[in-house]
Tab-separated table of C-alpha atoms in Angstrom:
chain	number	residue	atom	x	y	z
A	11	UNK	CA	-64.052	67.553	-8.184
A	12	UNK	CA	-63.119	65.775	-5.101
A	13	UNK	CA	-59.319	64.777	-6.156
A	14	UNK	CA	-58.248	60.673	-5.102
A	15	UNK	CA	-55.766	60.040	-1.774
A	16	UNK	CA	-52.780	58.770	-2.821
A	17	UNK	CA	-50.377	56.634	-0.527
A	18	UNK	CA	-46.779	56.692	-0.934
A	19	UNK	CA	-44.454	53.865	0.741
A	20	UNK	CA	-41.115	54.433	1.735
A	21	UNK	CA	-39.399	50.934	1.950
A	22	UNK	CA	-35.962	51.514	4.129
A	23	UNK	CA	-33.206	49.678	5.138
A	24	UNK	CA	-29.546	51.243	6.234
A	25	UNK	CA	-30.133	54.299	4.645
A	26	UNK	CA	-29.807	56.876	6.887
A	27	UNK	CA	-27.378	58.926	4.786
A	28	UNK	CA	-30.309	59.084	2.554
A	29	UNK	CA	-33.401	58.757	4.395
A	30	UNK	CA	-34.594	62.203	5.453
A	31	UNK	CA	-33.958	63.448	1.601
A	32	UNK	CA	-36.285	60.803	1.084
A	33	UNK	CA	-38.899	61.815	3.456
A	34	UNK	CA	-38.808	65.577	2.868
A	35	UNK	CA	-39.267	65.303	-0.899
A	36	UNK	CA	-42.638	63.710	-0.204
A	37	UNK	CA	-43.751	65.581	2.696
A	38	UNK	CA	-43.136	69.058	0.456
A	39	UNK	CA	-44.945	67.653	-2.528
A	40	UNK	CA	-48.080	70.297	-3.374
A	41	UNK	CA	-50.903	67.589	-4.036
A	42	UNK	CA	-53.157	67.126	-1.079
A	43	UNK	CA	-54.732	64.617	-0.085
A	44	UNK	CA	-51.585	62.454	0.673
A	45	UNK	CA	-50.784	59.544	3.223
A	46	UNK	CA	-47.366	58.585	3.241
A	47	UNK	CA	-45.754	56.016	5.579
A	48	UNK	CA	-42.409	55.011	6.580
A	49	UNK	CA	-41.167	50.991	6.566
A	50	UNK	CA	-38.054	50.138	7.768
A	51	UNK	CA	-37.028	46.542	7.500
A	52	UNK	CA	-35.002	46.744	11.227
A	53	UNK	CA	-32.139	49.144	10.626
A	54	UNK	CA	-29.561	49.712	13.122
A	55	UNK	CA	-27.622	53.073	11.168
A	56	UNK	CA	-29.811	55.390	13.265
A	57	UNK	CA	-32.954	55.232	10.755
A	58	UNK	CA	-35.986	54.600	12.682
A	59	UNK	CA	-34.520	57.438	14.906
A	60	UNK	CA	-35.009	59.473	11.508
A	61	UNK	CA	-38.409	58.558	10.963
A	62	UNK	CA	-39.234	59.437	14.334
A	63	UNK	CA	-38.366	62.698	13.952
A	64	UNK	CA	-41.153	62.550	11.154
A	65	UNK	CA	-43.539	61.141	12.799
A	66	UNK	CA	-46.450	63.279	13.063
A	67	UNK	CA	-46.525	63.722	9.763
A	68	UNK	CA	-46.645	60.303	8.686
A	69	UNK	CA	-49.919	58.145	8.363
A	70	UNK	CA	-48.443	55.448	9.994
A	71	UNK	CA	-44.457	53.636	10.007
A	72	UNK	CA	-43.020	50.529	11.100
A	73	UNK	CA	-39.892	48.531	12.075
A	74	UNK	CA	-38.513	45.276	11.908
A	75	UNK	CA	-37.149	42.848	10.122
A	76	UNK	CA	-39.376	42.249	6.630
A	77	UNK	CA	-38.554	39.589	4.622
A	78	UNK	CA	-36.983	42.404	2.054
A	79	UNK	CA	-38.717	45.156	-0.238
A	80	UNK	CA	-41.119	43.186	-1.981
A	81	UNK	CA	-42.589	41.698	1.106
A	82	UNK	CA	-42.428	45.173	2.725
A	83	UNK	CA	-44.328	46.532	-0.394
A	84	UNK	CA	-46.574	43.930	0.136
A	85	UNK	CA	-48.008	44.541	3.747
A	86	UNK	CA	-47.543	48.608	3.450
A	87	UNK	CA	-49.723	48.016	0.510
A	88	UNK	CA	-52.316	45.558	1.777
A	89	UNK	CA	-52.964	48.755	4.519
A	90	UNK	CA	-52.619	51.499	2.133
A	91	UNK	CA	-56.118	53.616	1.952
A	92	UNK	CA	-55.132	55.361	-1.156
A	93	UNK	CA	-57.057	55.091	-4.717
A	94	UNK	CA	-53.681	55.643	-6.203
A	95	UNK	CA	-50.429	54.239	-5.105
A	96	UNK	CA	-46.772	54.680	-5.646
A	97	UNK	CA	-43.454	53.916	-3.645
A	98	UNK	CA	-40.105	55.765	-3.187
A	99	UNK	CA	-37.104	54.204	-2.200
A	100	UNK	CA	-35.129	55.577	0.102
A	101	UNK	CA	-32.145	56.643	-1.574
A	102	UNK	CA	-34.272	58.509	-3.958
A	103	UNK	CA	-36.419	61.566	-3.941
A	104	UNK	CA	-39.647	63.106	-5.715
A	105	UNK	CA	-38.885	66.617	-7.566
A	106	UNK	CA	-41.937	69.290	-6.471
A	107	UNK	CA	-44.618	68.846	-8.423
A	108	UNK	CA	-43.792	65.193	-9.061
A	109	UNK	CA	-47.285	64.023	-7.330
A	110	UNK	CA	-49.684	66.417	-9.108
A	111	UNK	CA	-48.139	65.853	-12.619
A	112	UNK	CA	-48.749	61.864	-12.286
A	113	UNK	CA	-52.127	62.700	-11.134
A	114	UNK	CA	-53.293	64.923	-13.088
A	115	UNK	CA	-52.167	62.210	-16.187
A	116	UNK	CA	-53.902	59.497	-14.502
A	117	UNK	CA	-57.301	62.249	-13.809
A	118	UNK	CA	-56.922	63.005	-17.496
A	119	UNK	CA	-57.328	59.509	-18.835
A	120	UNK	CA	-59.393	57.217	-16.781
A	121	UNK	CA	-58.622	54.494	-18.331
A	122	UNK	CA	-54.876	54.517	-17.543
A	123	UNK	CA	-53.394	52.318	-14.717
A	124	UNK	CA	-49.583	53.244	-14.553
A	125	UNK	CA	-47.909	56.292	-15.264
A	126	UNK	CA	-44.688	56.952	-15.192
A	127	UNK	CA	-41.438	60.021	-15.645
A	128	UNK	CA	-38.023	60.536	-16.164
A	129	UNK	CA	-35.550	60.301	-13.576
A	130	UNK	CA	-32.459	62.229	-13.082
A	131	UNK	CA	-29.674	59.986	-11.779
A	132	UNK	CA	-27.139	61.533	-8.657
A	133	UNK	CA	-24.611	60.322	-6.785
A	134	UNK	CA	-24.097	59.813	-3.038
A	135	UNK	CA	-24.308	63.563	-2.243
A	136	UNK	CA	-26.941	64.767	-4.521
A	137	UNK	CA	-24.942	65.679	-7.949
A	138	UNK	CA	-26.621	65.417	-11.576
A	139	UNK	CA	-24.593	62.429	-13.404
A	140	UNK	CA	-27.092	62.347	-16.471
A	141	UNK	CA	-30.985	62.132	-16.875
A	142	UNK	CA	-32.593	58.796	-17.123
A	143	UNK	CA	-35.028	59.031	-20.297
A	144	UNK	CA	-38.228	56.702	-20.179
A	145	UNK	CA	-38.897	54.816	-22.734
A	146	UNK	CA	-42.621	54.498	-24.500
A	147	UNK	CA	-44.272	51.220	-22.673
A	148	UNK	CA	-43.402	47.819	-24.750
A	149	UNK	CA	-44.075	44.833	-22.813
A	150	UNK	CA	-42.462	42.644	-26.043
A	151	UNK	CA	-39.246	44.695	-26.272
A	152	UNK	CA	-38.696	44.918	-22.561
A	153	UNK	CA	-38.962	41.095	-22.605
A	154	UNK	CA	-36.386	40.614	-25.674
A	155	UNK	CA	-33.631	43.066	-24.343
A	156	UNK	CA	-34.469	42.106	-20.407
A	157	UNK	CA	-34.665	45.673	-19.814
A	158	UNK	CA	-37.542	47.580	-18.148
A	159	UNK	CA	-38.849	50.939	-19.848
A	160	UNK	CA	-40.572	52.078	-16.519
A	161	UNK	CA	-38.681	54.394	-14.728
A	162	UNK	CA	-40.126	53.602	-10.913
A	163	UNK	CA	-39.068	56.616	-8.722
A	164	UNK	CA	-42.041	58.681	-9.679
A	165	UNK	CA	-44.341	56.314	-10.887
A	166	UNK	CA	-47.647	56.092	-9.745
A	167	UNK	CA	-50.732	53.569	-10.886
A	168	UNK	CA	-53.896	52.718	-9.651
A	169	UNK	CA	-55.437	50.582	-6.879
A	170	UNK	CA	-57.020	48.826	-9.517
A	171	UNK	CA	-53.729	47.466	-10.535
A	172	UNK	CA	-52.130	46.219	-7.818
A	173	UNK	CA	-50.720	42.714	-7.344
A	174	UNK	CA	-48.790	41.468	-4.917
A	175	UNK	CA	-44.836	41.717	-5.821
A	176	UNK	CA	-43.214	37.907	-6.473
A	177	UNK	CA	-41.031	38.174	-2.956
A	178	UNK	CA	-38.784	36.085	-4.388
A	179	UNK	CA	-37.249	38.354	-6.176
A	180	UNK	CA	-34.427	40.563	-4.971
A	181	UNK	CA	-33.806	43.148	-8.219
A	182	UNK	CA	-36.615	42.439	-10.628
A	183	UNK	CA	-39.517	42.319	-8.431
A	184	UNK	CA	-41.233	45.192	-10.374
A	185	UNK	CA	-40.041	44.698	-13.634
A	186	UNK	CA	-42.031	41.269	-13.047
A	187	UNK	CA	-44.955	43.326	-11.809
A	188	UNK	CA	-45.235	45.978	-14.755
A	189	UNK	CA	-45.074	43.122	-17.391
A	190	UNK	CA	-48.443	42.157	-16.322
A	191	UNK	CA	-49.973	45.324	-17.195
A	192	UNK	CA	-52.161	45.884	-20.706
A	193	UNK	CA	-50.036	47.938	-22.833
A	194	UNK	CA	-52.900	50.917	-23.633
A	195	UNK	CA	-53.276	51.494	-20.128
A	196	UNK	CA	-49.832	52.605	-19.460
A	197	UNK	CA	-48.474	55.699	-20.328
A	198	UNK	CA	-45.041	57.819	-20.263
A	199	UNK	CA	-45.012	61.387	-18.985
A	200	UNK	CA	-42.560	63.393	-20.355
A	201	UNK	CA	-41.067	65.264	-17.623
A	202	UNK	CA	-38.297	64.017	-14.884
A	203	UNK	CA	-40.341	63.447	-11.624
A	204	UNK	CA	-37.599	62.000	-9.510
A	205	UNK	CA	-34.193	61.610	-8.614
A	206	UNK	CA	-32.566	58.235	-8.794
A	207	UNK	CA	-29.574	57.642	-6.729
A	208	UNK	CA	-26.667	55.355	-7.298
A	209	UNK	CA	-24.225	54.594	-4.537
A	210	UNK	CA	-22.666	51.349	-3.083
A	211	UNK	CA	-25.078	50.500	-1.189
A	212	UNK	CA	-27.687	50.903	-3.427
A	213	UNK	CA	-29.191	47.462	-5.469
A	214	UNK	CA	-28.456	49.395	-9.151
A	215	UNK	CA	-24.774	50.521	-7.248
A	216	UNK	CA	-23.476	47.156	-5.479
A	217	UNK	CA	-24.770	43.541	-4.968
A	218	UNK	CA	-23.464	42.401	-8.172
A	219	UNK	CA	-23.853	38.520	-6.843
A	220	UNK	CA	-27.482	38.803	-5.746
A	221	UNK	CA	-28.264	40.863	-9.199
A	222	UNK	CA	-26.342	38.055	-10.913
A	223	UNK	CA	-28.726	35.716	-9.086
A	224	UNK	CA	-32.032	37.221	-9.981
A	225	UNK	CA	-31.239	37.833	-13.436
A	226	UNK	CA	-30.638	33.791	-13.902
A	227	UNK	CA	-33.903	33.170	-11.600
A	228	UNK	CA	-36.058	35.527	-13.771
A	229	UNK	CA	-34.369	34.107	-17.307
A	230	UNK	CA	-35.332	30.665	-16.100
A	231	UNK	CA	-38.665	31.046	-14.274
A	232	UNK	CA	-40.098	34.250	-15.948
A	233	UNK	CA	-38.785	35.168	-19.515
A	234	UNK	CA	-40.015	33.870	-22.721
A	235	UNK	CA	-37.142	31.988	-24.868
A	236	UNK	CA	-36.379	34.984	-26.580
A	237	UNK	CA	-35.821	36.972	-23.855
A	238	UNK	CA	-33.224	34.664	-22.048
A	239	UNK	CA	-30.580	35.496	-23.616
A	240	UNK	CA	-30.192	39.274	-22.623
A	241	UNK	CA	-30.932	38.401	-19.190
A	242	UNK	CA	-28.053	35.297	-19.170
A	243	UNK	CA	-25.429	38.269	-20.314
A	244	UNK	CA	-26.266	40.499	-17.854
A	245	UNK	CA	-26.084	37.193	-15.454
A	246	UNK	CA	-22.748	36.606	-16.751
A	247	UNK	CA	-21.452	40.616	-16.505
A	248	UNK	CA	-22.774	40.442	-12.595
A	249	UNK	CA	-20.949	37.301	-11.705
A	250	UNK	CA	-17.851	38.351	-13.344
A	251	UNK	CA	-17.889	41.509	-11.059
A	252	UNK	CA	-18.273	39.254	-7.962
A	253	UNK	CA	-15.638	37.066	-9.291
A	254	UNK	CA	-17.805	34.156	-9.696
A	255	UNK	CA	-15.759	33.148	-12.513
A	256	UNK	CA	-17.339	29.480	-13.240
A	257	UNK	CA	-20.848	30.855	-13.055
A	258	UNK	CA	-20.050	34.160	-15.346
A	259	UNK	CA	-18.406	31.995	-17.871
A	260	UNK	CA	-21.207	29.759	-18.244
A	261	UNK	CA	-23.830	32.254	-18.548
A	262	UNK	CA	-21.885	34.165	-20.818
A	263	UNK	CA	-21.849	31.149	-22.540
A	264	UNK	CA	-25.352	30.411	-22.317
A	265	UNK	CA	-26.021	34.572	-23.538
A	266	UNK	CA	-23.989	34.143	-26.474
A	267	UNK	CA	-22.076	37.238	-26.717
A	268	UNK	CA	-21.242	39.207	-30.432
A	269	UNK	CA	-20.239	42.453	-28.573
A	270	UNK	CA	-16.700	43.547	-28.113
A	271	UNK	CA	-17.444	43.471	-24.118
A	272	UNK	CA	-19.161	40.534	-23.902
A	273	UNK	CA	-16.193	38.667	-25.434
A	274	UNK	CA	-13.587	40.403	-23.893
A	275	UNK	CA	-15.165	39.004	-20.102
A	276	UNK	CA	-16.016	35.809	-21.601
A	277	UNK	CA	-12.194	35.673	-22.178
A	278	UNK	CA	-11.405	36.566	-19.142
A	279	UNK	CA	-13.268	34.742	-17.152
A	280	UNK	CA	-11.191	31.906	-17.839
A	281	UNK	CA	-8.070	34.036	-15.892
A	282	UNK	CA	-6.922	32.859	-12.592
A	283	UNK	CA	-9.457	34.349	-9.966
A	284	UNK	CA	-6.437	36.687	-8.287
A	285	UNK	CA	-5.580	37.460	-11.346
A	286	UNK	CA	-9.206	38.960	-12.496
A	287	UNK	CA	-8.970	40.848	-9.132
A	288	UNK	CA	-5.972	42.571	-9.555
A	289	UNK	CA	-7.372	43.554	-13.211
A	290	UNK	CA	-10.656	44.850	-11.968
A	291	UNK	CA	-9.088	46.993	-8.734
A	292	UNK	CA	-6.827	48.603	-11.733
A	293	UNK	CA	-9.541	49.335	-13.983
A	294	UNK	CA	-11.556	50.995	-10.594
A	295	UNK	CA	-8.396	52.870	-9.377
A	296	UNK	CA	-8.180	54.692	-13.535
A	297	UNK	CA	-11.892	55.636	-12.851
């Protein structure tokens, strides 16, 4: 049986310390056939001369400045030629096999759009912290607790499900995107597929402002009542750690907080702004 292409999209921008891991872990992957391509979003750390290196192997790459990951999912998408589609960030990597396994799960069950693994979460220079386990597709419970069950670095689905990604969204873009899928049609593989790493630079690592942001934006625009308040303390948490102090208080507010945490920033968010600083670079330097 002739088996489908699948396309995998590497979305890239200032990554270089992490970029050829990247690459490699798809290029040694066993399933055949396999188009993968390379798009960087303009770097100037000395990526694109990465990819170049890669080149022949690639379907295709590109460089420039993208409008951000979504909208670079978007286009490397819209020219994919794959029946089944997945993306890998490029601060992540696929563990052997990865491709095959998701596959052979999809091959198994026709009727299945999205499947998805478990992750295994390293730090900047590769080392096991703790393995990310997937949790069983709920569309209702990932809407109450604002959380998403789909682990994406290892993920794939099929052409048959894709969307576009809301580009207006910086962190939850596919957290939007999986909540549109029917719940029988997605399934967890129980296996890790992927590594998942977490380092300054990275969205889960740093940015606590523009998480803070898109938390709010998808609370306001996206969520269901009952899901607004998870995503309003998480809100609150981010802006506290960017020492948005106004905004974290009010969210917290608005998130109504009963755990020992939640109250504990709530309190101090009403603390002189210095003051919270010289707190938080004590509580980082006992780390």
């Amino acid at each position: 049986m002739t088996r489908p292409l699948v396309t995998i999209v590497t979305p890239s921008y200032q990554q270089a310390d992490f970029l050829e891991e990247a690459i490699e872990s798809v290029l040694a992957q066993d399933y055949e056939p396999l188009e993968y391509a390379v798009v960087d979003g303009g770097s100037t750390d000395g990526s694109v001369e990465i990819v170049r290196r890669y080149e022949d192997r690639l379907a295709w790459w590109t460089a420039g400045p993208d409008g951000g990951q979504a909208a670079a999912l978007n286009r490397a998408f819209a020219r994919a030629s794959g029946a089944v589609l997945g993306w890998l960030n490029s601060d992540d990597t696929l563990l052997p096999g990865a491709v095959s396994r998701a596959v052979a799960e999809l091959e198994r069950d026709p009727s299945l759009l999205l499947v998805y693994g478990d992750a295994e979460f390293v730090d900047e220079r590769g080392g096991s912290l703790f393995t990310l386990r997937a949790r069983e597709f709920d569309a209702a419970a990932m809407v109450r607790t604002c959380s998403n069950h789909v682990v994406q670095p290892g993920s794939l689905f099929r052409r048959e499900a894709l969307r576009p990604f809301n580009e207006a969204a910086y962190y939850f873009f596919d957290f939007e995107w999986v909540l549109g899928l029917p719940a029988g049609r997605v399934r967890r593989i129980r296996e890790t597929l992927a590594t998942y790493r977490v380092h300054p630079a990275s969205k889960s690592g740093g940015a606590p402002l523009a998480k803070a942001r898109d938390y709010v934006r998808l609370a306001d625009r996206v969520l269901p009542p009952e899901g607004r308040r998870s995503a309003y303390l998480a809100a609150g948490e981010y802006f506290y750690d960017a020492l948005e102090l106004g905004p974290a208080r009010r969210y917290l507010l608005r998130g109504r907080p009963c755990s020992a945490r939640g109250l504990s920033l709530l309190g101090r968010s009403f603390l002189p702004r210095p003051l919270v600083s010289r707190l938080k670079q004590r509580r980082a330097a006992r780390r």
